PDB file of C-alpha atoms in Angstrom:
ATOM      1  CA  UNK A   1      19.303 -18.227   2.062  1.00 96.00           C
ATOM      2  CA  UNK A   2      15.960 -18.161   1.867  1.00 98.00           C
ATOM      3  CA  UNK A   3      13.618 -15.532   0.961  1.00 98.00           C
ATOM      4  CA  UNK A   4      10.054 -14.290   0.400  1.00 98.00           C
ATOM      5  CA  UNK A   5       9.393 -11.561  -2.381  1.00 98.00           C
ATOM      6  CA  UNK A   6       6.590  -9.414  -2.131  1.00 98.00           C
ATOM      7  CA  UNK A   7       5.407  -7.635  -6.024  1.00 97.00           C
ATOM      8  CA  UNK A   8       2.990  -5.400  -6.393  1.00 95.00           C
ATOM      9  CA  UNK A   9       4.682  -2.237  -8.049  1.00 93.00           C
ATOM     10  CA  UNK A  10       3.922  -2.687 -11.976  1.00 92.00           C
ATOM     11  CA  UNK A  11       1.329  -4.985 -13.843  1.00 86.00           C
ATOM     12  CA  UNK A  12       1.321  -8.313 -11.736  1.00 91.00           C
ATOM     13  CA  UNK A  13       0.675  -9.429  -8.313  1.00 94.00           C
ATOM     14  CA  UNK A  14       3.680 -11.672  -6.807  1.00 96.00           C
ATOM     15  CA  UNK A  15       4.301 -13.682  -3.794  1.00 97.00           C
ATOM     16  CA  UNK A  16       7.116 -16.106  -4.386  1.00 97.00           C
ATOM     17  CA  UNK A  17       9.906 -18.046  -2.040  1.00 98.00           C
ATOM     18  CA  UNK A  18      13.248 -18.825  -3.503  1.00 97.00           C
ATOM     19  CA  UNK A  19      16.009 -20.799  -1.804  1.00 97.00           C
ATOM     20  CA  UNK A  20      19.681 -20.270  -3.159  1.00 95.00           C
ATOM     21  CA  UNK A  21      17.617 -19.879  -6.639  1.00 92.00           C
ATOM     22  CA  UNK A  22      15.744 -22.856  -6.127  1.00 95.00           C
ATOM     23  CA  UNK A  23      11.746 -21.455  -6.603  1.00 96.00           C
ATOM     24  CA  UNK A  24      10.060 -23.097  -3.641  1.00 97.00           C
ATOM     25  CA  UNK A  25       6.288 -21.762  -4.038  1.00 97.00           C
ATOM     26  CA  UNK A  26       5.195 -18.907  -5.892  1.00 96.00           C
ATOM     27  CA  UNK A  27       1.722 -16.929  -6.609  1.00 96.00           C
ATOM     28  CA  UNK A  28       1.497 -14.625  -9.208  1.00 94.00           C
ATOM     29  CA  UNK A  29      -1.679 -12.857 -11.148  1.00 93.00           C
ATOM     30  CA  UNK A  30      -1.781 -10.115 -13.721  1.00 91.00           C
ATOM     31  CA  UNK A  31      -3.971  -7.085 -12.606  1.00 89.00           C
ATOM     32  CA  UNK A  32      -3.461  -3.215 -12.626  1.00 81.00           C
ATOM     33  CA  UNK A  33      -5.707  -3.122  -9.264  1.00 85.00           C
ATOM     34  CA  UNK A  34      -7.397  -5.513  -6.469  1.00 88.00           C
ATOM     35  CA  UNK A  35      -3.443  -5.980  -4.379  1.00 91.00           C
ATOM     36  CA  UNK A  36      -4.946  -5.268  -1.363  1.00 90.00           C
ATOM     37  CA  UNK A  37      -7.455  -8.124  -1.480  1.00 92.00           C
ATOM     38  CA  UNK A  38      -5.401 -10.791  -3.252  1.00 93.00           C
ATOM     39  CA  UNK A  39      -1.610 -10.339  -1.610  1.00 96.00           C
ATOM     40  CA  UNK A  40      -1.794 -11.694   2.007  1.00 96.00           C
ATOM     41  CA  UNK A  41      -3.629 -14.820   0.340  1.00 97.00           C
ATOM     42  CA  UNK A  42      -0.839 -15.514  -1.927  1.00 97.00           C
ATOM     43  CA  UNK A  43       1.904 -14.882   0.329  1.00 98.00           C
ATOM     44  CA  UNK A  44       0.214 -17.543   2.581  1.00 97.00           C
ATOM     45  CA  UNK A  45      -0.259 -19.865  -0.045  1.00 98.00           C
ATOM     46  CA  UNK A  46       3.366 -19.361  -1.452  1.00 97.00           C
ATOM     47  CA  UNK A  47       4.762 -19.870   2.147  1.00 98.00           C
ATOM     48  CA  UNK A  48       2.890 -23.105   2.398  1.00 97.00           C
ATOM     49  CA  UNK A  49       4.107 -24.298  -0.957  1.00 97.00           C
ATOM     50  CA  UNK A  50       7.360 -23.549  -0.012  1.00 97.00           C
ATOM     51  CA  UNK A  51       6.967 -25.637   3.415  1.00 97.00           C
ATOM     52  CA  UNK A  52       5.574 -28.828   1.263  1.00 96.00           C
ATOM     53  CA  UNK A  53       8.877 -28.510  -0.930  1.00 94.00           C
ATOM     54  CA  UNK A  54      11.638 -28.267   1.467  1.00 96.00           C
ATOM     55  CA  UNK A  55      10.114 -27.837   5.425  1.00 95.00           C
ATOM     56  CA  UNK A  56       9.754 -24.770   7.749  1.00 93.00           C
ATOM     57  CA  UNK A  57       7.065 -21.854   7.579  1.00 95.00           C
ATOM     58  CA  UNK A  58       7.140 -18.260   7.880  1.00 97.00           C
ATOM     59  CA  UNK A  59      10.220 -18.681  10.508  1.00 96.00           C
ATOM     60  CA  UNK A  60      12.531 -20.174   7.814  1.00 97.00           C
ATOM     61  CA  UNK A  61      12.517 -16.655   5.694  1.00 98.00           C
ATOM     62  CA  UNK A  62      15.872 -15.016   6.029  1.00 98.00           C
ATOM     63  CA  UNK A  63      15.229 -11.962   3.972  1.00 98.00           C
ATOM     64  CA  UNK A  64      11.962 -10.416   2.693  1.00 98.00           C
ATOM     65  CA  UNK A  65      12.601  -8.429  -0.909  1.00 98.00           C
ATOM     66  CA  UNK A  66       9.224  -5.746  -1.707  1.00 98.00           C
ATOM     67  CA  UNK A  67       9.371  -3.776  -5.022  1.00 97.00           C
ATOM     68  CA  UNK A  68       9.478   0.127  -4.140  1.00 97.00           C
ATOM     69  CA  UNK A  69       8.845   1.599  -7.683  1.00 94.00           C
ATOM     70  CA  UNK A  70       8.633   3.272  -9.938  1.00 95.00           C
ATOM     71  CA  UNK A  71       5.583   2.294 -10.577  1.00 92.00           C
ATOM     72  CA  UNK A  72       1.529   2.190  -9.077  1.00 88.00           C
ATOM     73  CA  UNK A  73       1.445   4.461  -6.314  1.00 87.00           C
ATOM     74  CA  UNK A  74      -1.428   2.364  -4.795  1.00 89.00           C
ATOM     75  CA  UNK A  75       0.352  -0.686  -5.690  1.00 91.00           C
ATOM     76  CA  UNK A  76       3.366  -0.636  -4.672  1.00 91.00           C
ATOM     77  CA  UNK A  77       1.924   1.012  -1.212  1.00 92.00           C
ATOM     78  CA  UNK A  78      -0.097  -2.056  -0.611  1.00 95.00           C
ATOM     79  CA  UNK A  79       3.143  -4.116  -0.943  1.00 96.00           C
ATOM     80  CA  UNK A  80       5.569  -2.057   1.083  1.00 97.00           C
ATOM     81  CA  UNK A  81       2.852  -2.144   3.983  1.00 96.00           C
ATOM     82  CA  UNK A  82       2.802  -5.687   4.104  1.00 97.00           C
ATOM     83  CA  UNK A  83       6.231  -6.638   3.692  1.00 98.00           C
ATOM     84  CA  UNK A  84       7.594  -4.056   6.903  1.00 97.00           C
ATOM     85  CA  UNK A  85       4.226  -5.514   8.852  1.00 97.00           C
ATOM     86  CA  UNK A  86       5.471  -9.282   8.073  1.00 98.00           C
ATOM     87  CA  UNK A  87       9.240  -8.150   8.526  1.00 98.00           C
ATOM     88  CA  UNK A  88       8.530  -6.157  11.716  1.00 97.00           C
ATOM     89  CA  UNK A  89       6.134  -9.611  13.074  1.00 97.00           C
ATOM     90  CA  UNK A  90       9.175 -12.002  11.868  1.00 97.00           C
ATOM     91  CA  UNK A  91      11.831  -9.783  12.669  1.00 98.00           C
ATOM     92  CA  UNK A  92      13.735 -10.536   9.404  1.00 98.00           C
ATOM     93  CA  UNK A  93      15.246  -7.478   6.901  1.00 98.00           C
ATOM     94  CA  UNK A  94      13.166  -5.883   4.482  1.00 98.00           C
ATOM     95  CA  UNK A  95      14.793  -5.251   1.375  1.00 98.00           C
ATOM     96  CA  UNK A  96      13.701  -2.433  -1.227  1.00 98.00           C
ATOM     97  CA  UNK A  97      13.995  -3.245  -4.765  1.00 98.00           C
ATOM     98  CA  UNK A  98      13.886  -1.274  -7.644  1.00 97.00           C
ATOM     99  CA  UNK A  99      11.281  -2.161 -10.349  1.00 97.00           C
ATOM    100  CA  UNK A 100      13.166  -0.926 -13.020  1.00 97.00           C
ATOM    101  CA  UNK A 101      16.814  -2.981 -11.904  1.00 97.00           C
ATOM    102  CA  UNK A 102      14.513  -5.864 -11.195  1.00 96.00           C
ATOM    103  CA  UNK A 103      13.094  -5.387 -15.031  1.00 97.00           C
ATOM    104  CA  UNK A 104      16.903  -5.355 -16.433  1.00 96.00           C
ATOM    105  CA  UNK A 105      18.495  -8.509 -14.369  1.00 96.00           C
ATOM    106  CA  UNK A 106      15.275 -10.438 -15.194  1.00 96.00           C
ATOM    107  CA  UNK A 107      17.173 -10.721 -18.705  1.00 93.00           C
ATOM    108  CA  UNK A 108      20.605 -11.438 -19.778  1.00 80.00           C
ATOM    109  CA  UNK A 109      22.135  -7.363 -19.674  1.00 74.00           C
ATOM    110  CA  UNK A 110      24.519  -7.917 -22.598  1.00 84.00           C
ATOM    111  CA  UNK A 111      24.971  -4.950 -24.421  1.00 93.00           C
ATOM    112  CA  UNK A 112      22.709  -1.920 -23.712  1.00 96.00           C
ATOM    113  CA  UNK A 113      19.641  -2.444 -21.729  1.00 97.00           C
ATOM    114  CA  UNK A 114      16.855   0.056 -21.279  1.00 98.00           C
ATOM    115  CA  UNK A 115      14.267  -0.796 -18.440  1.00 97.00           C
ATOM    116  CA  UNK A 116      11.710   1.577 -19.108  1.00 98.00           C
ATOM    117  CA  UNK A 117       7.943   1.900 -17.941  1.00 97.00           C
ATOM    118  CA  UNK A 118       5.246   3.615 -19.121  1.00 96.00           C
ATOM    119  CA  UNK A 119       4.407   6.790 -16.809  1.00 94.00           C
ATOM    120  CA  UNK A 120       1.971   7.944 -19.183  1.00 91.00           C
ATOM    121  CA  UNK A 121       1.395  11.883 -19.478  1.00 91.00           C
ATOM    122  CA  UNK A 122       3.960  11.290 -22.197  1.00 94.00           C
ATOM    123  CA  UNK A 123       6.595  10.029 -20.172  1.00 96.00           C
ATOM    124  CA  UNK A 124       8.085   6.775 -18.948  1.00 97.00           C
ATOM    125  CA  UNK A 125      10.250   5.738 -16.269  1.00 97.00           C
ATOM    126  CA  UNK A 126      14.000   4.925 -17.971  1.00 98.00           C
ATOM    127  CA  UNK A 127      17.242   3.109 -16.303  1.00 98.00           C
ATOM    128  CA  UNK A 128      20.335   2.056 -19.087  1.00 98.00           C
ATOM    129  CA  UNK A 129      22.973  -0.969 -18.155  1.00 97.00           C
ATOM    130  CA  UNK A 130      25.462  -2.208 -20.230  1.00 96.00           C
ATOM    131  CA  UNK A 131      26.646  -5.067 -19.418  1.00 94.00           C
ATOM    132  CA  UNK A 132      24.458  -5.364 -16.413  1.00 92.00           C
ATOM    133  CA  UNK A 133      26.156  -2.036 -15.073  1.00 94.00           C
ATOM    134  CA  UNK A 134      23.877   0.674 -14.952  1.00 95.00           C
ATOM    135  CA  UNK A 135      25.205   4.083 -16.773  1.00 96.00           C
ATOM    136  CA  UNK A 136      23.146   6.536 -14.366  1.00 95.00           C
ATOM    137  CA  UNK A 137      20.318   6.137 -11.965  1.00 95.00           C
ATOM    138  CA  UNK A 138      16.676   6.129 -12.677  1.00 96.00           C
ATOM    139  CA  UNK A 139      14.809   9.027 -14.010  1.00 96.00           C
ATOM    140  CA  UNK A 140      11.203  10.299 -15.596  1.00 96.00           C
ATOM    141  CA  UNK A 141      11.555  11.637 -19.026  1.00 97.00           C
ATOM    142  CA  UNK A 142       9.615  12.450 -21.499  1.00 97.00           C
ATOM    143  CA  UNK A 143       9.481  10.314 -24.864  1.00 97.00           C
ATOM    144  CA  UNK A 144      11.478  12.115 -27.129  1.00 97.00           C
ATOM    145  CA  UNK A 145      14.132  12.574 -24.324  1.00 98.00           C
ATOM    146  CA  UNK A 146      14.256   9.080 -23.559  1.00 98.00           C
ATOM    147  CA  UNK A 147      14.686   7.627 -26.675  1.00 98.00           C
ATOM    148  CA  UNK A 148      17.629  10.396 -27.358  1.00 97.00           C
ATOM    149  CA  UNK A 149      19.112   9.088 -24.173  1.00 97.00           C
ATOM    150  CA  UNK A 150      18.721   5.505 -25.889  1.00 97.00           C
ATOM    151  CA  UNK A 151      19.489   6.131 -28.895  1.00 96.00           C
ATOM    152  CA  UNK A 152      22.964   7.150 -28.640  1.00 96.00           C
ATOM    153  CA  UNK A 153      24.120   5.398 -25.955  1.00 96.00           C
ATOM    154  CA  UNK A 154      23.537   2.214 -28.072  1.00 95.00           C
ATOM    155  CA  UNK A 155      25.750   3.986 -30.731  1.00 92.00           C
ATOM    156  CA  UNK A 156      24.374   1.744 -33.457  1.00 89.00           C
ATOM    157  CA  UNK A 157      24.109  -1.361 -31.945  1.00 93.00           C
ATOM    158  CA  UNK A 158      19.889  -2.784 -31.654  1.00 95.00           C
ATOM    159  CA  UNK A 159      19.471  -2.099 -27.724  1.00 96.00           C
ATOM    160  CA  UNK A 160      17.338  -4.089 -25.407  1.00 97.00           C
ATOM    161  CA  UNK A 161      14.258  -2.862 -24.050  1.00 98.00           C
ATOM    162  CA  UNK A 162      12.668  -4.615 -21.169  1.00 97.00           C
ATOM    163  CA  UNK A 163       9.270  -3.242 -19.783  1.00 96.00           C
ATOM    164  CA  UNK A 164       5.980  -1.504 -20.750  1.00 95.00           C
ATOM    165  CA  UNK A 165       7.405   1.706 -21.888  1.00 96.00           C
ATOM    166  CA  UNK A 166       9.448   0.082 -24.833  1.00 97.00           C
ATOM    167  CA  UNK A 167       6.746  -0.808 -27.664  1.00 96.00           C
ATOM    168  CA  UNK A 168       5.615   3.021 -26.361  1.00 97.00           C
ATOM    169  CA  UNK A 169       9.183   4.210 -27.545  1.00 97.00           C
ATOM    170  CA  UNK A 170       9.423   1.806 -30.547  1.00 97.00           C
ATOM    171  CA  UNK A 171       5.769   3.021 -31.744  1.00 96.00           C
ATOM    172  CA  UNK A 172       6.429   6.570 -31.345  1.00 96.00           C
ATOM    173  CA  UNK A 173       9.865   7.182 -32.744  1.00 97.00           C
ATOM    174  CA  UNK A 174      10.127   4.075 -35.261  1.00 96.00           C
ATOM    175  CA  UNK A 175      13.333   5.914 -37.032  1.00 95.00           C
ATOM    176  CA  UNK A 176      15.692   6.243 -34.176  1.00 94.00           C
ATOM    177  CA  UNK A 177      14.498   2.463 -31.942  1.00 96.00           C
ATOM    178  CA  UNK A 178      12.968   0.023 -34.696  1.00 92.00           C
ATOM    179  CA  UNK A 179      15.946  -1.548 -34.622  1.00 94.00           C
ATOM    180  CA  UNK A 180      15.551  -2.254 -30.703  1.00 96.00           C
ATOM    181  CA  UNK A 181      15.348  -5.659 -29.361  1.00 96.00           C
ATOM    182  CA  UNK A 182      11.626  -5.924 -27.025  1.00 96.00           C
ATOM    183  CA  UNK A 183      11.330  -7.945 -23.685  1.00 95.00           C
ATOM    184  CA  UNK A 184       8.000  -7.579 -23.188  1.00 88.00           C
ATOM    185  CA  UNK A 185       7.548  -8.189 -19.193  1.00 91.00           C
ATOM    186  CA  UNK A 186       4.877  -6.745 -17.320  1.00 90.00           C
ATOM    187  CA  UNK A 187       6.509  -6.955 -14.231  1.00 93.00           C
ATOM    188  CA  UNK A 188      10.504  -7.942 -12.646  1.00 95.00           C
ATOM    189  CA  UNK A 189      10.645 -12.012 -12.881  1.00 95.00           C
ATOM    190  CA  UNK A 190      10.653 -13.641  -9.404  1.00 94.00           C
ATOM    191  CA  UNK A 191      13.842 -15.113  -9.603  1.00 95.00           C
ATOM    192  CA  UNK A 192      15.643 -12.072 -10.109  1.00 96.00           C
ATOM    193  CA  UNK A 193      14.383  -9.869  -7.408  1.00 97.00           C
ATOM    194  CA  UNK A 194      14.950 -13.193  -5.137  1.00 97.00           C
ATOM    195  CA  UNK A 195      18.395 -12.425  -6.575  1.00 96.00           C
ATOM    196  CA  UNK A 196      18.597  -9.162  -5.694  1.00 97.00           C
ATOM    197  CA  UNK A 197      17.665  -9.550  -2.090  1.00 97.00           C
ATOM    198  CA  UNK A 198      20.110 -12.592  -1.099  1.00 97.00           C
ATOM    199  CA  UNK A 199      23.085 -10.237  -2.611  1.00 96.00           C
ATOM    200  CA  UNK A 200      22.108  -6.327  -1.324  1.00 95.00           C
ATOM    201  CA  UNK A 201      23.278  -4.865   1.160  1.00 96.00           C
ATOM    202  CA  UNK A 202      20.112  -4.540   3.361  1.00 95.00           C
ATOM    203  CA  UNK A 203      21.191  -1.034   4.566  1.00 95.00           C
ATOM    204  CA  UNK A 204      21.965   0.624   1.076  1.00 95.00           C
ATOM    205  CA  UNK A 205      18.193  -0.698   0.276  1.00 97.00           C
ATOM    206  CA  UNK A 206      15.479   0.219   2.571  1.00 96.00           C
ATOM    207  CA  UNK A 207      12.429  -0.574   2.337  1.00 97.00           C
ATOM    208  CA  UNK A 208      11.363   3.202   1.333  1.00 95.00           C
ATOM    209  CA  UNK A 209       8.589   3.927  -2.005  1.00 94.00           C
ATOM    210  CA  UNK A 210      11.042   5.195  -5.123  1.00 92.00           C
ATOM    211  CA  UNK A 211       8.878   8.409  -6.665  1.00 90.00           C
ATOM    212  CA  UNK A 212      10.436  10.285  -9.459  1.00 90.00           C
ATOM    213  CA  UNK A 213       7.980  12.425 -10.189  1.00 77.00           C
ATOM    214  CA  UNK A 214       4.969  14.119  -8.167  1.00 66.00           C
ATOM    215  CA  UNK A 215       2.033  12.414  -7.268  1.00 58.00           C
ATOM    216  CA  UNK A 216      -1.020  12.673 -10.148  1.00 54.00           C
ATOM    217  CA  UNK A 217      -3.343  12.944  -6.806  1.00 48.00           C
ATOM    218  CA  UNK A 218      -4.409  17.050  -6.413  1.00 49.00           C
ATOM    219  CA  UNK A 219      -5.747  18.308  -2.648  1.00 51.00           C
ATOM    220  CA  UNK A 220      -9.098  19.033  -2.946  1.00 53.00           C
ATOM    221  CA  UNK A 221     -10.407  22.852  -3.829  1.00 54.00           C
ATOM    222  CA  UNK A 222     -12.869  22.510  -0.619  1.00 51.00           C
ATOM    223  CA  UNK A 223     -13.004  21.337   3.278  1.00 53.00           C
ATOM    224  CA  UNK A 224     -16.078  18.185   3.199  1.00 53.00           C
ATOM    225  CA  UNK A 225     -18.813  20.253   4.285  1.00 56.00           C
ATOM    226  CA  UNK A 226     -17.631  23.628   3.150  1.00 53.00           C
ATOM    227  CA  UNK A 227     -20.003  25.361   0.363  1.00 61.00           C
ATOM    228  CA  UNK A 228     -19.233  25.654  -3.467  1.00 57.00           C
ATOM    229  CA  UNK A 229     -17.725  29.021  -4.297  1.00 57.00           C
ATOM    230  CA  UNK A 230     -20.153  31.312  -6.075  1.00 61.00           C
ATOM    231  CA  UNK A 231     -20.622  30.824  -9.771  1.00 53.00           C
ATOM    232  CA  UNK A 232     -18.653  33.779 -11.805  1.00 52.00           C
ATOM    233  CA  UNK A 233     -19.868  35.167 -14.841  1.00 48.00           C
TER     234      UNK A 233
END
C-alpha cells in the first residue's frame, strides 16, 4: 500500500510517501508558521520523488494520512484542508491521525510512554501506553496533574517521554520525573504515521481537527466600524 502523509500539526512541516515501509520521497522543514506557503510544494516534490523511485504519480496513492492534533490550530488547519481537497480530487481515504499516538509509535513503546506536548498556559497535551497500549485517551492537564498521572503509573520504573512537553515536565518537577527517559521529537516521525494509516480503520479515523481544550482566539468586543465605548472613570 502506498501512501502520502500530510504533517503540519506540531513543530515541522511534512510531506512524505511510504510504500509497505519503504520511504519513497519525503519533504520535511522545521517551522512553528509559514504551512500554508510551503505544503503543496513539498507534497509535489515528495510525489515526484516517489515516482523517480518506484513509478506512478498522484494516482498510485492508496491512502492519504493528515495529523489532526493536538496541536497548532492554524497548523494543523492548513493540513487537514489540503489533505480532504487532494483526497476529495483523487478520490482516495483520508485518514486522521493523532499527533500524540503518532509521537508514541515513532519510538519503541516498551514500558510506560508519555507523549506529551506543550500547550503552554501551564498545561500540555498528555497520552500514556505501556507497551504500545494506551492506558486512557488523550487529555489537557495542567503540569502538576500530568506529571502525577506519570508519575505513578510508572510505579518506579524511569518512563519515556516523547514530545515537547517532557523537558517542560522534567524541568518543573525534577523530584518526581528526573529519572524519565527524553525523546526529544518535535513532531510524529514519517514512518510511523505512514504506519498508522496502512493499518486504521479509515472509518474509526476521520479526517476531523482533535481540540481538547478551547480555542486561545476571543470574538472581538466590537462590530468593524462600530465606535469605542465611552471611557469610564
Amino acid at each position: 500500500m502506498r501512501v502520502l502523509i500530510v504533517d503540519t500539526a506540531l513543530g515541522a512541516c511534512t510531506a512524505c510517501v511510504v510504500e509497505d515501509g519503504r520511504l519513497l520521497g519525503v519533504r520535511s522543514e522545521l517551522m512553528t508558521k509559514g504551512h500554508q506557503e510551503r505544503l503543496a510544494g513539498m507534497v509535489r516534490d515528495a510525489v515526484a520523488d516517489a515516482t523517480r523511485e518506484a513509478g506512478g504519480g498522484f494516482e498510485a496513492i492508496d491512502r492519504i494520512g493528515v495529523t489532526v492534533g493536538p496541536g497548532s490550530f492554524t497548523g494543523l488547519r492548513v493540513g487537514l484542508s489540503f489533505a480532504q481537497g487532494l483526497g476529495a480530487a483523487l478520490d482516495r481515504p483520508v485518514i486522521g491521525l493523532s499527533t500524540l499516538d503518532g509521537l508514541a509509535v515513532s519510538i519503541k513503546p516498551v514500558g510506560l510512554v508519555a507523549a506529551v506536548i506543550d500547550a503552554r498556559r501551564g498545561q500540555v497535551y498528555v497520552r500514556l501506553f505501556r507497551d504500545g497500549r494506551p492506558l486512557g485517551g488523550p487529555e489537557a492537564l495542567s503540569l502538576e496533574a500530568a506529571a502525577d498521572r506519570i508519575f505513578h503509573a510508572a510505579a518506579g520504573a524511569p518512563p519515556i517521554l516523547v514530545g515537547s512537553g517532557g523537558p517542560v515536565l522534567t524541568e518543573t518537577f525534577p523530584e518526581r520525573l528526573g529519572a524519565a527517559v527524553l525523546a526529544r521529537l518535535p513532531a510524529p516521525a514519517p514512518e510511523a504515521l505512514a504506519y498508522m494509516t496502512a493499518v486504521v480503520d479509515p472509518a474509526a479515523h476521520p479526517p476531523r481537527p482533535l481540540y481538547l481544550r478551547a480555542p486561545d482566539a476571543t470574538p472581538p468586543s466590537r462590530l468593524p466600524g462600530q465606535p469605542r465605548p465611552p471611557a469610564t472613570s
